[in-house]
């Protein structure tokens, strides 16, 4: 895992990373998002730690990550992305920042399950979550109002991933300032063996829909048999997607 610490995000003529400063070409990034005909509007805003800013309504926070070596893509399967198994090779990440998916789209059309999460960049409430400490690039995005809720969900989340991918490309070919190796090596056989059972929220019980959009494992949000995952797959975003509270968004899961 190659880490590129981000201390500030600014808008400029080209998207690039230099000594902790991430410059974002706002026009180019938004042009990529607006290529999707399902998107009606999209804007980018920057929110920094300590500012008197409330971000609402928040659907997800994504840390930009990109596969440099090894199969697949980060945050695989969801929104039509490559579904190849991840967790091998090398991944680069932009640490200390998040791409915030801001949209009023509801999770499903059954009602009673609305997007009510907000993030404060200052104050006591924001201190409950890690996102207040991040430099947040907010994608304020709304889809075509004539689409059904499922299509709207996929459109706005794909837009957020498109932004994260473009930021990740800025550090693909750079040498990371920090590097850490994660692998399962031989250990003392006398030690207890541990399996972490991760209970993932599923929206089917509330919506009655087998296609309701929410946290996904390799893009699958339907009720499925248990998954057996290598820990490195989690680091590459195998478990990802918008969550209906701020406690377990994509940024939190991957970290």
Tab-separated table of C-alpha atoms in Angstrom:
chain	number	residue	atom	x	y	z
A	1	UNK	CA	0.000	0.000	0.000
A	2	UNK	CA	1.552	3.264	-1.135
A	3	UNK	CA	0.279	6.283	0.794
A	4	UNK	CA	0.250	9.877	-0.426
A	5	UNK	CA	-0.685	12.172	2.491
A	6	UNK	CA	-2.956	15.070	1.496
A	7	UNK	CA	-2.694	18.273	3.535
A	8	UNK	CA	-4.716	20.494	1.193
A	9	UNK	CA	-6.917	20.349	-1.908
A	10	UNK	CA	-7.202	23.272	-4.340
A	11	UNK	CA	-8.645	23.819	-7.808
A	12	UNK	CA	-6.253	24.411	-10.696
A	13	UNK	CA	-5.523	23.792	-14.362
A	14	UNK	CA	-4.439	20.158	-14.006
A	15	UNK	CA	-5.082	17.360	-11.530
A	16	UNK	CA	-1.777	16.564	-9.844
A	17	UNK	CA	-0.195	15.753	-6.489
A	18	UNK	CA	2.841	17.591	-5.159
A	19	UNK	CA	4.235	17.329	-1.624
A	20	UNK	CA	0.868	16.910	0.094
A	21	UNK	CA	-1.014	19.382	-2.070
A	22	UNK	CA	-3.630	17.931	-4.418
A	23	UNK	CA	-4.618	20.222	-7.273
A	24	UNK	CA	-7.894	19.310	-8.980
A	25	UNK	CA	-8.884	20.318	-12.502
A	26	UNK	CA	-12.507	21.046	-11.672
A	27	UNK	CA	-13.652	21.377	-15.293
A	28	UNK	CA	-12.047	18.109	-16.429
A	29	UNK	CA	-13.349	16.138	-13.456
A	30	UNK	CA	-16.887	17.457	-13.874
A	31	UNK	CA	-16.779	16.853	-17.627
A	32	UNK	CA	-16.133	13.158	-16.953
A	33	UNK	CA	-19.056	13.015	-14.523
A	34	UNK	CA	-21.406	14.820	-16.909
A	35	UNK	CA	-20.694	12.349	-19.707
A	36	UNK	CA	-23.283	10.113	-18.056
A	37	UNK	CA	-26.652	11.193	-19.539
A	38	UNK	CA	-28.356	10.190	-16.278
A	39	UNK	CA	-26.671	13.094	-14.460
A	40	UNK	CA	-28.711	16.324	-14.433
A	41	UNK	CA	-26.308	18.484	-12.414
A	42	UNK	CA	-22.884	18.156	-10.795
A	43	UNK	CA	-20.631	20.589	-8.927
A	44	UNK	CA	-17.484	20.334	-6.807
A	45	UNK	CA	-16.856	22.097	-3.498
A	46	UNK	CA	-14.001	21.842	-0.981
A	47	UNK	CA	-14.604	21.587	2.780
A	48	UNK	CA	-11.610	21.765	5.118
A	49	UNK	CA	-11.208	20.771	8.780
A	50	UNK	CA	-12.220	23.518	11.195
A	51	UNK	CA	-14.436	25.397	8.752
A	52	UNK	CA	-17.955	26.337	9.817
A	53	UNK	CA	-19.452	24.055	7.183
A	54	UNK	CA	-22.182	21.423	7.265
A	55	UNK	CA	-22.299	18.959	4.354
A	56	UNK	CA	-25.774	17.569	3.699
A	57	UNK	CA	-27.272	15.234	2.552
A	58	UNK	CA	-24.311	12.837	2.567
A	59	UNK	CA	-24.587	9.391	1.007
A	60	UNK	CA	-20.968	8.204	1.069
A	61	UNK	CA	-17.352	9.222	1.685
A	62	UNK	CA	-14.737	7.556	-0.534
A	63	UNK	CA	-10.957	7.546	-0.177
A	64	UNK	CA	-9.334	7.754	-3.643
A	65	UNK	CA	-7.432	4.505	-4.262
A	66	UNK	CA	-5.998	3.054	-7.458
A	67	UNK	CA	-4.525	-0.331	-8.376
A	68	UNK	CA	-0.966	0.090	-9.643
A	69	UNK	CA	-0.054	-3.601	-9.765
A	70	UNK	CA	-2.217	-6.702	-9.548
A	71	UNK	CA	-5.661	-7.639	-10.873
A	72	UNK	CA	-8.871	-5.656	-10.713
A	73	UNK	CA	-9.774	-2.123	-9.688
A	74	UNK	CA	-10.380	-0.547	-6.306
A	75	UNK	CA	-14.028	-0.624	-5.230
A	76	UNK	CA	-14.764	-3.515	-7.632
A	77	UNK	CA	-18.071	-4.754	-8.981
A	78	UNK	CA	-20.294	-1.883	-7.910
A	79	UNK	CA	-21.844	0.344	-10.614
A	80	UNK	CA	-20.575	-1.893	-13.418
A	81	UNK	CA	-16.899	-1.819	-12.412
A	82	UNK	CA	-14.494	-4.714	-13.071
A	83	UNK	CA	-15.409	-7.589	-10.767
A	84	UNK	CA	-11.992	-9.316	-10.716
A	85	UNK	CA	-10.826	-10.398	-7.255
A	86	UNK	CA	-8.629	-7.748	-5.638
A	87	UNK	CA	-6.208	-7.761	-2.708
A	88	UNK	CA	-2.955	-8.522	-4.533
A	89	UNK	CA	-0.195	-6.333	-5.947
A	90	UNK	CA	0.133	-2.667	-5.049
A	91	UNK	CA	-2.443	0.025	-4.370
A	92	UNK	CA	-1.895	3.772	-4.070
A	93	UNK	CA	-4.111	5.874	-1.804
A	94	UNK	CA	-4.660	9.573	-1.160
A	95	UNK	CA	-4.753	9.685	2.639
A	96	UNK	CA	-6.220	12.532	4.650
A	97	UNK	CA	-8.964	13.356	2.167
A	98	UNK	CA	-12.331	12.078	1.044
A	99	UNK	CA	-14.639	12.347	-1.937
A	100	UNK	CA	-18.053	13.100	-0.433
A	101	UNK	CA	-21.125	11.989	-2.369
A	102	UNK	CA	-23.765	14.654	-1.745
A	103	UNK	CA	-27.219	13.985	-3.184
A	104	UNK	CA	-30.867	13.942	-2.134
A	105	UNK	CA	-31.559	10.596	-3.853
A	106	UNK	CA	-33.274	8.126	-1.499
A	107	UNK	CA	-32.074	4.560	-1.060
A	108	UNK	CA	-35.201	3.012	-2.572
A	109	UNK	CA	-38.762	3.875	-3.524
A	110	UNK	CA	-40.469	2.021	-0.658
A	111	UNK	CA	-40.310	5.063	1.629
A	112	UNK	CA	-39.344	5.343	5.287
A	113	UNK	CA	-35.585	5.142	4.693
A	114	UNK	CA	-34.294	8.587	3.784
A	115	UNK	CA	-30.850	10.113	3.410
A	116	UNK	CA	-30.474	12.170	6.586
A	117	UNK	CA	-26.718	12.008	7.249
A	118	UNK	CA	-24.741	15.229	7.503
A	119	UNK	CA	-21.081	15.974	8.234
A	120	UNK	CA	-19.891	18.963	10.257
A	121	UNK	CA	-16.372	20.225	9.604
A	122	UNK	CA	-16.219	21.783	13.087
A	123	UNK	CA	-17.970	21.345	16.415
A	124	UNK	CA	-18.651	18.414	18.732
A	125	UNK	CA	-20.892	16.383	16.428
A	126	UNK	CA	-18.266	16.179	13.725
A	127	UNK	CA	-15.708	14.899	16.226
A	128	UNK	CA	-17.663	11.654	16.487
A	129	UNK	CA	-16.551	10.663	12.991
A	130	UNK	CA	-13.185	10.594	11.203
A	131	UNK	CA	-14.414	12.733	8.295
A	132	UNK	CA	-14.107	16.063	10.128
A	133	UNK	CA	-10.327	15.595	10.089
A	134	UNK	CA	-10.271	15.105	6.294
A	135	UNK	CA	-9.982	17.622	3.489
A	136	UNK	CA	-13.225	16.787	1.703
A	137	UNK	CA	-13.885	17.229	-2.000
A	138	UNK	CA	-17.674	17.273	-2.200
A	139	UNK	CA	-19.452	16.153	-5.348
A	140	UNK	CA	-22.900	17.748	-5.240
A	141	UNK	CA	-24.770	15.664	-7.786
A	142	UNK	CA	-28.382	15.109	-8.816
A	143	UNK	CA	-29.699	12.715	-11.462
A	144	UNK	CA	-32.476	13.033	-14.010
A	145	UNK	CA	-35.659	13.324	-11.933
A	146	UNK	CA	-37.598	11.086	-14.334
A	147	UNK	CA	-35.483	8.020	-13.507
A	148	UNK	CA	-36.533	5.428	-10.936
A	149	UNK	CA	-34.768	5.320	-7.560
A	150	UNK	CA	-32.568	2.346	-8.412
A	151	UNK	CA	-31.160	3.996	-11.536
A	152	UNK	CA	-30.692	7.286	-9.665
A	153	UNK	CA	-28.686	5.490	-6.973
A	154	UNK	CA	-26.354	3.864	-9.456
A	155	UNK	CA	-25.886	7.108	-11.375
A	156	UNK	CA	-24.878	9.270	-8.410
A	157	UNK	CA	-22.583	6.664	-6.862
A	158	UNK	CA	-20.904	5.997	-10.192
A	159	UNK	CA	-20.321	9.745	-10.435
A	160	UNK	CA	-18.560	9.785	-7.049
A	161	UNK	CA	-16.384	6.830	-8.062
A	162	UNK	CA	-15.536	8.615	-11.316
A	163	UNK	CA	-14.215	11.555	-9.301
A	164	UNK	CA	-12.215	9.278	-6.986
A	165	UNK	CA	-10.708	7.423	-9.963
A	166	UNK	CA	-9.499	10.634	-11.567
A	167	UNK	CA	-7.828	11.755	-8.349
A	168	UNK	CA	-6.187	8.362	-7.979
A	169	UNK	CA	-4.724	8.629	-11.468
A	170	UNK	CA	-2.718	11.640	-10.269
A	171	UNK	CA	-0.525	9.364	-8.124
A	172	UNK	CA	-0.485	6.208	-10.246
A	173	UNK	CA	3.064	6.685	-11.534
A	174	UNK	CA	4.510	8.524	-8.515
A	175	UNK	CA	6.771	7.049	-5.835
A	176	UNK	CA	4.780	6.950	-2.580
A	177	UNK	CA	6.215	8.843	0.417
A	178	UNK	CA	4.961	6.028	2.650
A	179	UNK	CA	4.736	2.318	1.942
A	180	UNK	CA	3.335	-0.536	4.022
A	181	UNK	CA	3.130	-4.260	3.250
A	182	UNK	CA	0.056	-6.259	4.254
A	183	UNK	CA	0.306	-10.034	3.974
A	184	UNK	CA	-0.594	-13.192	5.862
A	185	UNK	CA	2.727	-14.774	6.829
A	186	UNK	CA	3.388	-18.009	8.770
A	187	UNK	CA	2.722	-17.551	12.491
A	188	UNK	CA	3.162	-19.525	15.689
A	189	UNK	CA	0.720	-22.459	15.302
A	190	UNK	CA	-0.031	-22.343	19.032
A	191	UNK	CA	-1.748	-18.978	18.639
A	192	UNK	CA	-5.550	-18.994	18.333
A	193	UNK	CA	-6.955	-18.676	14.834
A	194	UNK	CA	-9.395	-15.825	14.312
A	195	UNK	CA	-12.207	-15.186	11.831
A	196	UNK	CA	-13.870	-11.771	11.867
A	197	UNK	CA	-17.592	-12.034	11.137
A	198	UNK	CA	-18.678	-8.775	9.514
A	199	UNK	CA	-22.410	-8.076	9.689
A	200	UNK	CA	-23.327	-5.953	6.673
A	201	UNK	CA	-26.481	-3.858	6.543
A	202	UNK	CA	-28.945	-5.012	3.908
A	203	UNK	CA	-31.845	-2.801	2.763
A	204	UNK	CA	-34.024	-5.635	1.519
A	205	UNK	CA	-35.899	-6.069	4.810
A	206	UNK	CA	-37.122	-2.466	4.709
A	207	UNK	CA	-37.615	-1.986	0.989
A	208	UNK	CA	-38.860	-5.402	-0.066
A	209	UNK	CA	-36.719	-4.973	-3.165
A	210	UNK	CA	-33.987	-7.469	-4.171
A	211	UNK	CA	-32.178	-4.698	-6.044
A	212	UNK	CA	-32.189	-1.948	-3.400
A	213	UNK	CA	-28.929	-0.015	-3.397
A	214	UNK	CA	-26.653	0.006	-0.362
A	215	UNK	CA	-23.387	-1.485	0.908
A	216	UNK	CA	-22.107	-4.027	-1.624
A	217	UNK	CA	-19.655	-6.929	-1.692
A	218	UNK	CA	-18.073	-6.942	-5.146
A	219	UNK	CA	-21.108	-4.983	-6.289
A	220	UNK	CA	-23.730	-7.401	-4.940
A	221	UNK	CA	-26.241	-5.840	-2.564
A	222	UNK	CA	-28.752	-8.678	-2.639
A	223	UNK	CA	-29.115	-11.224	0.138
A	224	UNK	CA	-26.364	-13.784	-0.550
A	225	UNK	CA	-24.589	-16.647	1.232
A	226	UNK	CA	-21.672	-15.599	3.471
A	227	UNK	CA	-18.496	-14.384	1.751
A	228	UNK	CA	-14.987	-15.512	2.696
A	229	UNK	CA	-12.644	-12.569	2.089
A	230	UNK	CA	-8.911	-12.054	2.526
A	231	UNK	CA	-8.260	-8.910	4.631
A	232	UNK	CA	-6.429	-7.323	1.695
A	233	UNK	CA	-9.617	-7.452	-0.363
A	234	UNK	CA	-11.185	-5.079	2.163
A	235	UNK	CA	-8.242	-2.676	1.742
A	236	UNK	CA	-8.948	-2.592	-1.999
A	237	UNK	CA	-12.624	-1.823	-1.436
A	238	UNK	CA	-14.257	-5.216	-2.023
A	239	UNK	CA	-16.838	-4.167	0.578
A	240	UNK	CA	-18.016	-0.696	-0.323
A	241	UNK	CA	-20.898	1.549	-1.178
A	242	UNK	CA	-23.192	4.144	0.372
A	243	UNK	CA	-24.434	3.464	3.871
A	244	UNK	CA	-27.513	4.905	5.548
A	245	UNK	CA	-25.565	6.219	8.571
A	246	UNK	CA	-22.150	7.880	8.891
A	247	UNK	CA	-20.593	5.027	10.851
A	248	UNK	CA	-19.587	2.691	8.025
A	249	UNK	CA	-19.121	4.512	4.750
A	250	UNK	CA	-16.643	3.396	2.076
A	251	UNK	CA	-13.816	5.463	3.611
A	252	UNK	CA	-14.289	3.841	7.018
A	253	UNK	CA	-14.496	0.296	5.682
A	254	UNK	CA	-11.367	0.588	3.528
A	255	UNK	CA	-9.402	2.080	6.413
